[in-house]
mmCIF file of C-alpha atoms in Angstrom:
data_model
loop_
_atom_site.group_PDB
_atom_site.id
_atom_site.type_symbol
_atom_site.label_atom_id
_atom_site.label_comp_id
_atom_site.label_asym_id
_atom_site.label_seq_id
_atom_site.Cartn_x
_atom_site.Cartn_y
_atom_site.Cartn_z
ATOM 1 C CA ALA A 176 -17.649 -5.967 -35.321
ATOM 2 C CA TRP A 177 -16.091 -8.297 -32.792
ATOM 3 C CA THR A 178 -13.682 -8.493 -29.852
ATOM 4 C CA CYS A 179 -11.564 -11.261 -28.380
ATOM 5 C CA SER A 180 -9.360 -12.369 -25.524
ATOM 6 C CA THR A 181 -5.964 -13.701 -26.517
ATOM 7 C CA ARG A 182 -2.383 -14.192 -25.461
ATOM 8 C CA VAL A 183 0.332 -11.675 -26.209
ATOM 9 C CA ASP A 184 2.547 -14.409 -27.654
ATOM 10 C CA SER A 185 -0.161 -15.382 -30.167
ATOM 11 C CA LEU A 186 -0.145 -12.020 -31.933
ATOM 12 C CA ASP A 187 2.022 -10.186 -34.425
ATOM 13 C CA ARG A 188 1.474 -7.015 -36.430
ATOM 14 C CA ASP A 189 0.256 -8.873 -39.547
ATOM 15 C CA LEU A 190 -2.305 -10.924 -37.644
ATOM 16 C CA LEU A 191 -3.552 -7.833 -35.826
ATOM 17 C CA ARG A 192 -3.917 -6.024 -39.167
ATOM 18 C CA LEU A 193 -5.978 -8.935 -40.532
ATOM 19 C CA MET A 194 -8.065 -8.970 -37.362
ATOM 20 C CA LYS A 195 -8.745 -5.237 -37.710
ATOM 21 C CA GLU A 196 -9.726 -5.676 -41.370
ATOM 22 C CA ALA A 197 -12.117 -8.443 -40.280
ATOM 23 C CA GLY A 198 -13.845 -6.121 -37.802
ATOM 24 C CA CYS A 199 -11.937 -6.623 -34.549
ATOM 25 C CA TRP A 200 -12.073 -3.398 -32.560
ATOM 26 C CA SER A 201 -10.822 -4.592 -29.138
ATOM 27 C CA VAL A 202 -8.531 -7.252 -27.687
ATOM 28 C CA ARG A 203 -8.148 -8.349 -24.082
ATOM 29 C CA LEU A 204 -4.655 -9.465 -23.095
ATOM 30 C CA GLY A 205 -3.576 -11.487 -20.062
ATOM 31 C CA ILE A 206 -0.507 -9.531 -19.015
ATOM 32 C CA GLU A 207 -0.628 -10.524 -15.305
ATOM 33 C CA SER A 208 2.496 -8.649 -14.128
ATOM 34 C CA GLY A 209 4.834 -5.898 -15.181
ATOM 35 C CA ASN A 210 7.771 -7.482 -13.373
ATOM 36 C CA GLU A 211 9.991 -9.839 -15.397
ATOM 37 C CA GLU A 212 10.861 -12.030 -12.389
ATOM 38 C CA VAL A 213 7.190 -12.556 -11.574
ATOM 39 C CA LEU A 214 6.410 -13.332 -15.226
ATOM 40 C CA LYS A 215 9.150 -15.976 -15.211
ATOM 41 C CA PHE A 216 8.030 -17.418 -11.872
ATOM 42 C CA ILE A 217 4.419 -17.835 -12.996
ATOM 43 C CA ARG A 218 5.630 -19.282 -16.313
ATOM 44 C CA LYS A 219 3.608 -16.805 -18.315
ATOM 45 C CA GLY A 220 5.857 -17.285 -21.338
ATOM 46 C CA ILE A 221 5.881 -13.603 -22.287
ATOM 47 C CA THR A 222 8.156 -10.622 -21.730
ATOM 48 C CA ARG A 223 7.459 -6.971 -21.082
ATOM 49 C CA GLU A 224 8.925 -6.222 -24.523
ATOM 50 C CA GLN A 225 6.389 -8.524 -26.213
ATOM 51 C CA VAL A 226 3.565 -6.833 -24.328
ATOM 52 C CA ARG A 227 4.854 -3.391 -25.285
ATOM 53 C CA ASP A 228 5.075 -4.426 -28.971
ATOM 54 C CA VAL A 229 1.563 -5.911 -29.143
ATOM 55 C CA VAL A 230 -0.117 -3.031 -27.321
ATOM 56 C CA GLY A 231 1.762 -0.562 -29.527
ATOM 57 C CA TRP A 232 0.680 -2.347 -32.701
ATOM 58 C CA CYS A 233 -2.908 -2.334 -31.483
ATOM 59 C CA GLN A 234 -2.697 1.405 -30.883
ATOM 60 C CA GLU A 235 -1.241 1.961 -34.371
ATOM 61 C CA LEU A 236 -4.095 -0.048 -35.908
ATOM 62 C CA GLY A 237 -6.826 1.569 -33.823
ATOM 63 C CA ILE A 238 -7.619 -1.554 -31.819
ATOM 64 C CA HIS A 239 -8.575 -0.943 -28.191
ATOM 65 C CA THR A 240 -6.631 -2.991 -25.651
ATOM 66 C CA LYS A 241 -7.627 -4.153 -22.210
ATOM 67 C CA GLY A 242 -4.885 -5.532 -20.003
ATOM 68 C CA PHE A 243 -5.607 -8.127 -17.342
ATOM 69 C CA PHE A 244 -3.268 -7.887 -14.354
ATOM 70 C CA MET A 245 -3.041 -9.697 -11.061
ATOM 71 C CA VAL A 246 -1.553 -8.578 -7.757
ATOM 72 C CA GLY A 247 -0.465 -10.896 -4.977
ATOM 73 C CA HIS A 248 1.365 -13.514 -7.023
ATOM 74 C CA LEU A 249 3.199 -16.010 -4.811
ATOM 75 C CA ILE A 250 6.458 -14.027 -4.996
ATOM 76 C CA ASP A 251 4.931 -10.543 -5.253
ATOM 77 C CA ASN A 252 5.890 -7.760 -2.875
ATOM 78 C CA ALA A 253 5.070 -4.056 -2.770
ATOM 79 C CA GLN A 254 7.829 -3.253 -5.275
ATOM 80 C CA THR A 255 6.883 -5.913 -7.837
ATOM 81 C CA ILE A 256 3.264 -4.738 -7.663
ATOM 82 C CA ARG A 257 4.384 -1.139 -8.168
ATOM 83 C CA ASP A 258 6.423 -2.384 -11.152
ATOM 84 C CA SER A 259 3.155 -3.720 -12.591
ATOM 85 C CA ILE A 260 1.366 -0.443 -11.948
ATOM 86 C CA ASP A 261 4.160 1.565 -13.565
ATOM 87 C CA PHE A 262 4.285 -0.830 -16.516
ATOM 88 C CA ALA A 263 0.522 -0.563 -17.079
ATOM 89 C CA LEU A 264 0.781 3.236 -16.947
ATOM 90 C CA SER A 265 3.543 3.157 -19.572
ATOM 91 C CA LEU A 266 1.357 1.288 -22.075
ATOM 92 C CA PRO A 267 -1.353 2.795 -24.309
ATOM 93 C CA LEU A 268 -4.001 0.490 -22.821
ATOM 94 C CA THR A 269 -7.656 1.472 -23.085
ATOM 95 C CA ASP A 270 -8.762 -0.423 -19.982
ATOM 96 C CA ILE A 271 -7.496 -2.731 -17.273
ATOM 97 C CA THR A 272 -8.846 -5.352 -14.930
ATOM 98 C CA VAL A 273 -6.796 -6.085 -11.837
ATOM 99 C CA GLN A 274 -7.566 -9.162 -9.803
ATOM 100 C CA ILE A 275 -6.131 -10.346 -6.516
ATOM 101 C CA ASN A 276 -4.336 -13.662 -6.888
ATOM 102 C CA THR A 277 -6.383 -16.537 -5.501
ATOM 103 C CA PRO A 278 -4.630 -19.923 -5.394
ATOM 104 C CA LEU A 279 -7.403 -22.370 -6.263
ATOM 105 C CA PRO A 280 -7.634 -25.853 -4.723
ATOM 106 C CA ASN A 281 -5.994 -28.684 -6.663
ATOM 107 C CA THR A 282 -3.623 -26.376 -8.543
ATOM 108 C CA PRO A 283 0.177 -26.232 -8.311
ATOM 109 C CA GLN A 284 -0.085 -22.686 -6.973
ATOM 110 C CA TYR A 285 -2.399 -23.837 -4.174
ATOM 111 C CA ARG A 286 0.082 -26.522 -3.160
ATOM 112 C CA GLN A 287 2.943 -23.962 -3.115
ATOM 113 C CA ALA A 288 1.064 -21.152 -1.351
ATOM 114 C CA ALA A 289 2.216 -21.980 2.196
ATOM 115 C CA LYS A 290 5.849 -21.814 1.093
ATOM 116 C CA TYR A 291 5.475 -18.228 -0.149
ATOM 117 C CA GLY A 292 2.791 -16.688 2.059
ATOM 118 C CA THR A 293 -0.420 -17.177 3.996
ATOM 119 C CA LEU A 294 -3.599 -18.714 2.575
ATOM 120 C CA ASP A 295 -6.876 -18.280 4.449
ATOM 121 C CA GLU A 296 -8.941 -21.382 3.721
ATOM 122 C CA LYS A 297 -11.695 -20.781 6.286
ATOM 123 C CA ASP A 298 -14.296 -19.614 3.791
ATOM 124 C CA PHE A 299 -14.022 -20.752 0.177
ATOM 125 C CA SER A 300 -16.842 -18.378 -0.812
ATOM 126 C CA ARG A 301 -14.204 -15.609 -0.485
ATOM 127 C CA PHE A 302 -12.137 -17.186 -3.299
ATOM 128 C CA SER A 303 -13.380 -14.555 -5.743
ATOM 129 C CA PHE A 304 -10.185 -12.972 -7.159
ATOM 130 C CA PHE A 305 -11.223 -9.687 -5.535
ATOM 131 C CA GLU A 306 -10.593 -10.548 -1.873
ATOM 132 C CA PRO A 307 -7.116 -11.258 -0.504
ATOM 133 C CA VAL A 308 -7.360 -14.854 0.693
ATOM 134 C CA TYR A 309 -3.658 -15.255 -0.091
ATOM 135 C CA VAL A 310 -1.030 -12.780 1.134
ATOM 136 C CA PRO A 311 2.614 -13.134 0.034
ATOM 137 C CA ASN A 312 5.323 -13.207 2.698
ATOM 138 C CA GLY A 313 6.435 -9.708 3.660
ATOM 139 C CA MET A 314 3.055 -8.135 2.907
ATOM 140 C CA THR A 315 -0.125 -7.550 4.874
ATOM 141 C CA GLN A 316 -3.670 -8.029 3.698
ATOM 142 C CA GLU A 317 -4.229 -4.265 4.084
ATOM 143 C CA GLU A 318 -1.172 -3.456 1.972
ATOM 144 C CA LEU A 319 -2.316 -5.816 -0.787
ATOM 145 C CA VAL A 320 -5.789 -4.231 -0.843
ATOM 146 C CA ALA A 321 -4.270 -0.734 -0.847
ATOM 147 C CA LEU A 322 -2.017 -1.583 -3.807
ATOM 148 C CA HIS A 323 -4.952 -3.148 -5.667
ATOM 149 C CA ARG A 324 -6.907 0.092 -5.233
ATOM 150 C CA GLU A 325 -3.847 2.188 -6.119
ATOM 151 C CA PHE A 326 -3.506 0.258 -9.381
ATOM 152 C CA TYR A 327 -7.032 1.207 -10.462
ATOM 153 C CA ARG A 328 -6.829 4.755 -9.134
ATOM 154 C CA ARG A 329 -3.536 5.579 -10.826
ATOM 155 C CA PHE A 330 -4.632 4.038 -14.134
ATOM 156 C CA TYR A 331 -8.092 5.562 -14.431
ATOM 157 C CA TRP A 332 -7.430 8.974 -12.903
ATOM 158 C CA ARG A 333 -4.933 9.994 -15.596
ATOM 159 C CA LEU A 334 -5.966 12.794 -17.906
ATOM 160 C CA SER A 335 -5.314 10.646 -21.000
ATOM 161 C CA THR A 336 -7.546 7.836 -19.719
ATOM 162 C CA LEU A 337 -10.294 10.191 -18.581
ATOM 163 C CA ARG A 338 -10.331 11.877 -22.008
ATOM 164 C CA LEU A 339 -10.520 8.524 -23.788
ATOM 165 C CA HIS A 340 -13.461 7.361 -21.686
ATOM 166 C CA LEU A 341 -15.304 10.671 -21.929
ATOM 167 C CA LYS A 342 -15.204 10.375 -25.749
#
């Protein structure tokens, strides 16, 4: 039995079938956002349709799926984050992890951060992906934290998810 982390654009139904036959019981997918504009901006190279296909195939084959999402992308706002929440809720995912975007030093995102929002560089020990050191324009730190919590709450407090985890 084994699990893996992979990209949505690396999978198709045939490969997933072979993976299942070889003992794969769970895959972790970097989805990042449920908003097409954000996916294009971050150059993720995937579409919502591709994500929907792969997660659906995994469900058909009995492979658990964990989706990795991020809130607070450079161009995120409350609506694009809610798009991600709604998208995650529309998928038959087993689990999610939601991180708060953290532009890391010496990356293109770090160099662009000031153009799109506010980056608090006072304490690099806070650059943990779970604290809002970057806040996109038009949002507050409190709003970003509230949406991060809402993402988890709405995903895990659904009857279907609770049943799955109680099994």
